[in-house]
Coordinates of C-alpha atoms and ligand atoms in Angstrom, one line a residue:
M753 CA 55.8 66.1 66.9
V754 CA 53.4 64.7 64.3
A755 CA 50.6 63.4 66.4
Q756 CA 48.9 61.3 63.6
T757 CA 47.2 58.2 64.8
R758 CA 45.0 57.1 61.9
R759 CA 46.0 53.6 61.0
M760 CA 45.3 53.6 57.2
M761 CA 43.7 50.2 57.2
P762 CA 43.1 48.7 53.7
P763 CA 39.5 48.2 52.6
I764 CA 37.9 44.9 53.6
E765 CA 36.7 44.5 50.1
Y766 CA 37.1 46.1 46.7
V767 CA 35.8 45.5 43.2
R768 CA 37.4 46.7 40.0
L769 CA 34.8 47.9 37.5
S770 CA 35.3 47.4 33.8
D771 CA 32.7 47.6 31.0
E772 CA 34.3 48.9 27.9
A773 CA 31.1 49.2 25.9
A774 CA 29.6 51.5 28.6
G775 CA 32.9 53.4 29.3
L776 CA 33.0 52.1 32.9
D777 CA 36.4 51.9 34.4
G778 CA 36.9 52.3 38.1
I779 CA 36.7 50.8 41.6
I780 CA 34.4 50.4 44.5
A781 CA 36.2 50.3 47.8
I782 CA 34.5 49.1 51.0
H783 CA 36.6 50.2 53.9
S784 CA 34.3 49.2 56.8
T785 CA 30.9 47.7 57.4
A786 CA 31.3 47.7 61.2
R787 CA 28.4 50.1 61.7
G788 CA 26.3 49.1 58.7
P789 CA 26.4 49.3 54.8
A790 CA 29.5 51.1 53.5
A791 CA 28.2 54.5 52.3
G792 CA 30.1 57.1 50.3
G793 CA 29.7 58.9 47.1
C794 CA 30.7 58.1 43.5
R795 CA 33.5 60.3 42.1
L796 CA 34.0 60.8 38.4
W797 CA 37.4 62.2 37.8
T798 CA 40.4 62.0 35.4
Y799 CA 43.1 59.7 36.6
D800 CA 46.4 58.9 34.8
D801 CA 46.2 55.2 35.6
P802 CA 44.0 52.6 37.4
E803 CA 46.4 52.6 40.4
A804 CA 45.9 56.3 41.0
A805 CA 42.1 55.8 41.0
M806 CA 42.5 52.8 43.4
R807 CA 44.6 54.8 45.8
D808 CA 42.1 57.6 45.8
A809 CA 39.2 55.1 46.3
F810 CA 40.9 53.5 49.3
R811 CA 41.8 56.9 50.9
L812 CA 38.3 58.3 50.4
A813 CA 36.6 55.1 51.6
E814 CA 38.5 55.3 54.8
G815 CA 37.6 58.9 55.3
M816 CA 33.9 58.0 54.9
S817 CA 34.2 55.3 57.7
Y818 CA 35.5 57.9 60.1
K819 CA 33.0 60.6 59.0
N820 CA 30.0 58.3 59.2
A821 CA 31.0 56.9 62.5
M822 CA 31.5 60.3 64.0
A823 CA 28.1 61.4 62.8
H824 CA 26.7 58.3 64.7
L825 CA 25.2 57.0 61.5
P826 CA 24.4 53.3 61.2
L827 CA 26.7 53.1 58.2
G828 CA 30.3 52.0 57.4
G829 CA 32.5 53.7 54.9
G830 CA 33.0 53.2 51.1
K831 CA 33.6 55.0 47.9
A832 CA 33.4 54.6 44.2
V833 CA 35.9 56.2 42.0
L834 CA 35.3 56.1 38.2
R835 CA 37.8 57.2 35.6
R836 CA 36.3 59.8 33.3
P837 CA 36.4 58.6 29.7
A838 CA 38.4 60.7 27.3
G839 CA 36.3 62.8 25.0
D840 CA 32.6 62.5 24.5
F841 CA 30.9 59.6 26.3
D842 CA 27.4 58.2 26.9
R843 CA 26.8 59.3 30.5
R844 CA 23.6 57.4 30.9
A845 CA 25.2 54.1 29.8
L846 CA 28.1 54.6 32.1
F847 CA 26.0 55.2 35.2
E848 CA 23.5 52.4 34.3
A849 CA 26.5 50.0 34.2
F850 CA 27.7 51.4 37.5
G851 CA 24.3 50.8 39.0
E852 CA 24.5 47.2 37.9
A853 CA 27.9 46.9 39.7
V854 CA 26.5 48.5 42.9
E855 CA 23.5 46.0 42.8
K856 CA 25.9 43.1 42.6
L857 CA 27.3 44.1 46.0
D858 CA 23.8 43.3 47.4
G859 CA 23.6 46.4 49.8
R860 CA 27.1 46.2 51.2
Y861 CA 27.8 49.5 49.4
V862 CA 25.5 52.5 49.1
T863 CA 26.4 55.2 46.6
A864 CA 25.5 58.8 46.1
E865 CA 26.8 61.8 44.2
D866 CA 30.3 63.3 44.8
V867 CA 32.7 65.4 42.8
G868 CA 31.9 65.1 39.1
T869 CA 28.5 63.4 39.5
G870 CA 25.0 64.7 40.1
V871 CA 21.3 63.9 40.7
A872 CA 20.7 62.9 37.1
D873 CA 23.5 60.3 37.3
M874 CA 22.1 58.8 40.5
E875 CA 18.7 58.5 38.8
C876 CA 20.4 56.4 36.1
V877 CA 22.0 54.3 38.9
A878 CA 18.6 53.9 40.5
R879 CA 17.3 52.1 37.5
H880 CA 19.4 49.1 38.5
T881 CA 19.7 49.3 42.3
R882 CA 18.0 50.7 45.4
H883 CA 21.3 51.2 47.1
V884 CA 21.7 54.8 46.0
A885 CA 20.9 58.2 47.6
G886 CA 21.3 61.8 46.5
R887 CA 18.2 61.5 44.3
T888 CA 15.3 63.9 43.9
A889 CA 13.7 64.5 47.3
L890 CA 10.3 63.0 48.0
P891 CA 7.7 65.0 49.9
G892 CA 8.0 64.6 53.7
L893 CA 11.2 62.6 53.5
A894 CA 14.8 63.6 53.7
G895 CA 16.7 64.2 50.5
G896 CA 17.6 66.9 48.0
D897 CA 20.4 69.4 48.3
P898 CA 22.6 68.5 51.2
S899 CA 24.4 71.9 51.4
P900 CA 22.0 73.7 53.8
W901 CA 22.4 70.8 56.2
T902 CA 26.2 71.0 55.9
A903 CA 26.0 74.8 56.6
L904 CA 23.8 74.2 59.7
G905 CA 26.3 71.6 61.0
V906 CA 29.3 73.9 60.5
F907 CA 27.3 76.7 62.2
E908 CA 26.6 74.5 65.2
A909 CA 30.2 73.3 65.3
M910 CA 31.4 76.9 65.2
K911 CA 29.1 78.0 68.0
A912 CA 30.7 75.2 70.1
A913 CA 34.2 76.1 69.1
V914 CA 33.7 79.8 69.8
E915 CA 32.2 79.1 73.2
F916 CA 35.2 76.8 74.0
R917 CA 37.9 79.2 72.9
Y918 CA 36.4 82.6 73.7
G919 CA 33.7 81.7 76.2
S920 CA 31.2 83.7 74.2
G921 CA 28.4 83.3 71.7
L922 CA 28.6 84.3 68.0
A923 CA 27.0 87.8 68.4
G924 CA 29.6 90.5 67.6
V925 CA 32.2 87.9 66.7
T926 CA 34.0 88.4 63.3
V927 CA 34.1 85.4 61.0
A928 CA 36.3 85.3 57.9
I929 CA 34.8 82.9 55.3
S930 CA 37.0 81.7 52.4
G931 CA 34.7 80.4 49.6
V932 CA 31.0 81.5 49.6
G933 CA 29.5 78.8 47.3
N934 CA 26.6 76.6 48.4
V935 CA 27.8 75.9 51.9
G936 CA 29.8 79.1 52.5
A937 CA 26.9 81.3 51.6
G938 CA 24.5 79.3 53.7
L939 CA 26.8 79.6 56.6
A940 CA 27.2 83.3 56.1
R941 CA 23.4 83.8 56.3
L942 CA 23.2 81.8 59.5
L943 CA 26.0 83.7 61.0
H944 CA 24.4 87.0 60.0
G945 CA 21.2 85.9 61.7
A946 CA 23.2 85.2 64.8
G947 CA 24.7 88.7 64.9
A948 CA 28.2 87.8 63.7
K949 CA 30.2 90.2 61.5
L950 CA 31.4 88.8 58.2
V951 CA 34.4 89.1 56.0
V952 CA 34.2 87.0 52.8
A953 CA 36.5 86.0 49.9
D954 CA 35.9 84.0 46.8
I955 CA 37.4 83.7 43.3
D956 CA 34.0 84.6 42.0
P957 CA 33.5 88.3 42.8
L958 CA 29.7 88.1 42.0
R959 CA 29.1 85.6 44.8
C960 CA 30.9 88.0 47.3
A961 CA 29.0 91.0 46.0
R962 CA 25.6 89.3 46.4
L963 CA 26.4 88.2 49.9
A964 CA 27.7 91.6 50.9
E965 CA 24.5 93.2 49.8
E966 CA 22.4 90.6 51.7
T967 CA 24.5 90.5 55.0
G968 CA 26.7 93.6 55.0
A969 CA 29.8 91.4 54.7
R970 CA 33.1 93.0 54.0
I971 CA 34.8 91.6 50.8
M972 CA 38.5 90.7 50.8
G973 CA 40.9 89.2 48.2
I974 CA 41.5 85.5 48.6
A975 CA 45.2 86.0 49.4
G976 CA 44.6 87.9 52.6
I977 CA 41.4 86.3 54.0
A978 CA 43.2 83.9 56.4
A979 CA 45.2 86.7 58.0
V980 CA 42.4 89.1 58.4
E981 CA 41.5 90.4 61.8
A982 CA 38.8 88.0 62.9
E983 CA 38.0 85.6 65.7
V984 CA 37.1 82.7 63.4
F985 CA 38.5 81.5 60.1
A986 CA 36.1 79.3 58.1
P987 CA 37.6 77.5 55.1
C988 CA 34.7 76.7 52.8
A989 CA 36.4 76.4 49.4
L990 CA 38.8 73.7 48.4
G991 CA 40.9 71.3 50.5
G992 CA 44.5 72.1 51.8
A993 CA 43.6 75.6 53.0
L994 CA 45.8 75.2 56.1
D995 CA 49.5 74.9 55.5
D996 CA 52.5 76.2 57.6
A997 CA 52.4 79.7 56.1
T998 CA 48.6 80.1 56.5
V999 CA 48.7 78.9 60.1
E1000 CA 51.6 81.3 60.9
A1001 CA 49.6 84.2 59.4
L1002 CA 46.2 83.3 61.1
H1003 CA 44.8 86.0 63.4
A1004 CA 41.7 83.9 64.4
K1005 CA 41.9 81.6 67.3
V1006 CA 39.2 79.3 66.0
V1007 CA 39.2 77.5 62.6
C1008 CA 35.9 75.9 61.6
G1009 CA 34.7 75.4 58.1
A1010 CA 33.1 73.1 55.6
A1011 CA 35.9 72.2 53.2
N1012 CA 37.1 68.6 53.2
N1013 CA 40.8 67.8 54.0
Q1014 CA 41.6 71.3 55.3
L1015 CA 45.0 70.3 56.7
A1016 CA 47.6 70.4 53.9
A1017 CA 49.7 67.9 55.9
P1018 CA 49.1 66.1 59.3
H1019 CA 51.7 68.2 61.2
V1020 CA 49.6 71.3 60.6
A1021 CA 47.3 70.0 63.4
D1022 CA 50.3 70.3 65.7
L1023 CA 51.1 73.8 64.5
L1024 CA 47.5 74.9 65.2
M1025 CA 47.7 73.5 68.7
E1026 CA 51.1 75.2 69.4
R1027 CA 49.6 78.5 68.4
G1028 CA 46.6 78.1 70.7
I1029 CA 44.2 77.9 67.8
A1030 CA 41.1 75.7 68.3
Y1031 CA 40.7 73.7 65.1
A1032 CA 37.3 72.0 64.6
P1033 CA 38.1 68.8 62.6
D1034 CA 36.6 69.1 59.1
Y1035 CA 34.9 65.8 58.9
V1036 CA 33.2 66.3 62.2
A1037 CA 32.0 69.8 61.4
N1038 CA 30.9 69.1 57.8
A1039 CA 28.9 65.9 58.4
G1040 CA 25.5 67.6 57.8
G1041 CA 25.5 66.7 54.1
I1042 CA 26.2 63.0 54.6
I1043 CA 23.6 62.9 57.4
N1044 CA 21.0 64.2 55.0
V1045 CA 22.1 61.7 52.3
A1046 CA 22.1 58.8 54.8
A1047 CA 18.6 59.8 56.0
E1048 CA 17.3 59.6 52.4
Y1049 CA 18.7 56.1 52.1
L1050 CA 17.4 55.1 55.5
G1051 CA 13.9 56.6 54.7
E1052 CA 14.2 59.0 57.7
S1053 CA 12.3 62.3 58.1
E1054 CA 13.6 65.8 58.0
S1055 CA 13.2 66.2 61.7
E1056 CA 15.5 63.2 62.3
V1057 CA 18.1 64.9 60.0
R1058 CA 17.8 68.0 62.1
G1059 CA 18.3 66.1 65.3
R1060 CA 21.5 64.5 64.0
V1061 CA 22.8 67.7 62.6
M1062 CA 22.2 69.6 65.9
A1063 CA 24.2 67.0 67.7
I1064 CA 27.3 68.1 65.9
G1065 CA 27.7 71.1 68.2
P1066 CA 27.8 69.2 71.6
R1067 CA 30.0 66.5 69.9
M1068 CA 32.5 69.2 68.8
R1069 CA 32.5 70.7 72.3
E1070 CA 33.2 67.3 73.9
L1071 CA 36.0 66.7 71.3
L1072 CA 37.7 70.1 72.0
D1073 CA 37.4 69.6 75.7
T1074 CA 39.0 66.1 75.5
A1075 CA 41.7 67.4 73.2
A1076 CA 42.5 70.2 75.6
S1077 CA 42.6 68.0 78.7
D1078 CA 44.7 65.3 77.0
G1079 CA 47.0 67.8 75.3
L1080 CA 46.4 66.4 71.9
P1081 CA 45.4 68.0 68.5
P1082 CA 41.6 67.8 67.9
P1083 CA 42.0 65.7 64.7
V1084 CA 43.8 63.0 66.7
V1085 CA 41.0 62.9 69.3
A1086 CA 38.4 62.8 66.5
D1087 CA 40.1 59.8 64.9
R1088 CA 40.2 58.0 68.3
M1089 CA 36.5 58.7 68.9
A1090 CA 35.6 57.5 65.5
E1091 CA 37.7 54.3 65.9
E1092 CA 36.0 53.7 69.2
L1093 CA 32.6 54.0 67.5
M1094 CA 33.6 51.5 64.9
R1095 CA 34.7 48.8 67.4
P1096 CA 32.3 45.8 67.3
E1097 CA 31.8 46.0 71.1
T1098 CA 30.6 49.6 70.8
V1099 CA 28.3 48.9 67.8
A1100 CA 26.8 45.9 69.7
A1101 CA 26.2 47.9 72.8
Ligands
NAD2206 P1 30.8 75.2 45.9 O1 31.5 74.7 44.6 O2 29.3 75.5 45.8 O3 31.5 76.4 46.5 C1 32.9 76.5 46.6 C2 33.2 78.0 46.5 O4 34.6 78.2 46.6 C3 32.9 78.6 45.1 O5 32.1 79.8 45.3 C4 34.2 78.9 44.5 O6 34.2 80.0 43.6 C5 35.1 79.1 45.7 N1 36.5 79.0 45.5 C6 37.2 78.1 44.8 N2 38.5 78.2 44.9 C7 38.7 79.2 45.9 C8 39.8 79.8 46.5 N3 41.0 79.4 46.2 N4 39.6 80.8 47.4 C9 38.3 81.2 47.7 N5 37.2 80.7 47.2 C10 37.4 79.7 46.2 O7 31.0 74.0 46.9 P2 30.3 73.7 48.3 O8 29.2 72.7 48.0 O9 29.9 75.0 48.9 O10 31.4 73.0 49.1 C11 32.4 73.8 49.7 C12 33.4 72.8 50.4 O11 32.7 72.1 51.4 C13 34.1 71.8 49.5 O12 35.4 71.6 50.0 C14 33.3 70.6 49.7 O13 34.0 69.4 49.5 C15 32.9 70.7 51.2 N6 31.7 70.0 51.6 C16 30.5 70.3 51.0 C17 29.4 69.6 51.4 C18 28.0 69.9 50.8 O14 27.0 69.5 51.3 N7 28.0 70.7 49.7 C19 29.4 68.6 52.4 C20 30.7 68.3 53.0 C21 31.8 69.0 52.6

């Protein structure tokens, strides 16, 4: 059984971007504005052809609609995908031209950084539009590095998933973390503070060594981390960490991490369920970053960010309870909850 319910709706609007002089070639896709302006980062990546960039933009914009809805943000979903020019290029000119394109959408799309873009690029965008976040944080207001918020959200989601599956808190529980970069390391520190035991793996041995010194974590090679004896597996590196073989080898009965698109294929959600593993859907657990980025755009305070991030735990518990009582994989329930939150009747209520 492949219990996939997401409907893959095309975007409601998209704009092709082309400015040869500035090196701009890409697309802005607006998947949904049901809950508010379509928000989602701007990716700069190498694509073979414009169609590949367009497919990625549509897919990523849809993902943002679900993520933003599940985080209860007053935002729809969108994404910008820019094709990285070959060779040297004028980065400032490219992002200024992109800023002009965002401005033309008159607030229907809000951008921020994503893979391949950073704060300096968003500052260039901001010269031409105010519909941009991910800029330098202003005192007293939300903004800045989203990673600590992502780590906190995953930590809260994990607490809820462990309570659901094992009926316990995190103290004494062993968590295996794959990828201890910005989010994985932050998560490790929070878990250490809560009395959890850690096993960590990363392709960068220095990152593991630093964390081991700080938290007493045991270091493993990346090949064996998923199968290590632990109650929780936390994928915090790249996407696609969970495939048939990994799920077969998993010892942990809870999977909860920060990485986007953790399931290598939709049917993996069924495999996890069949093996009695509680899977915390990635886009629900890792919403802390977008919550922080959204708060910057909406002019909210840090305490409002904290409130929204802390709500991830109870939301995850409700989701896992519903999945168990309906006999469905959690990602299917997550998509249904998000679709409900995008319905005009729900938004109006
Ligand atoms: P990062 O680049 O800081 O860290 C990623 C870490 O994974 C690095 O230490 C890298 O060496 C390691 N790594 C790469 N390949 C690996 C492999 N095969 N096995 C083990 N480790 C490997 O990135 P990050 O900001 O910590 O993000 C981690 C994940 O969380 C990404 O998938 C990202 O898309 C997702 N995410 C991040 C945020 C955020 O706020 N940063 C928000 C939502 C989702």
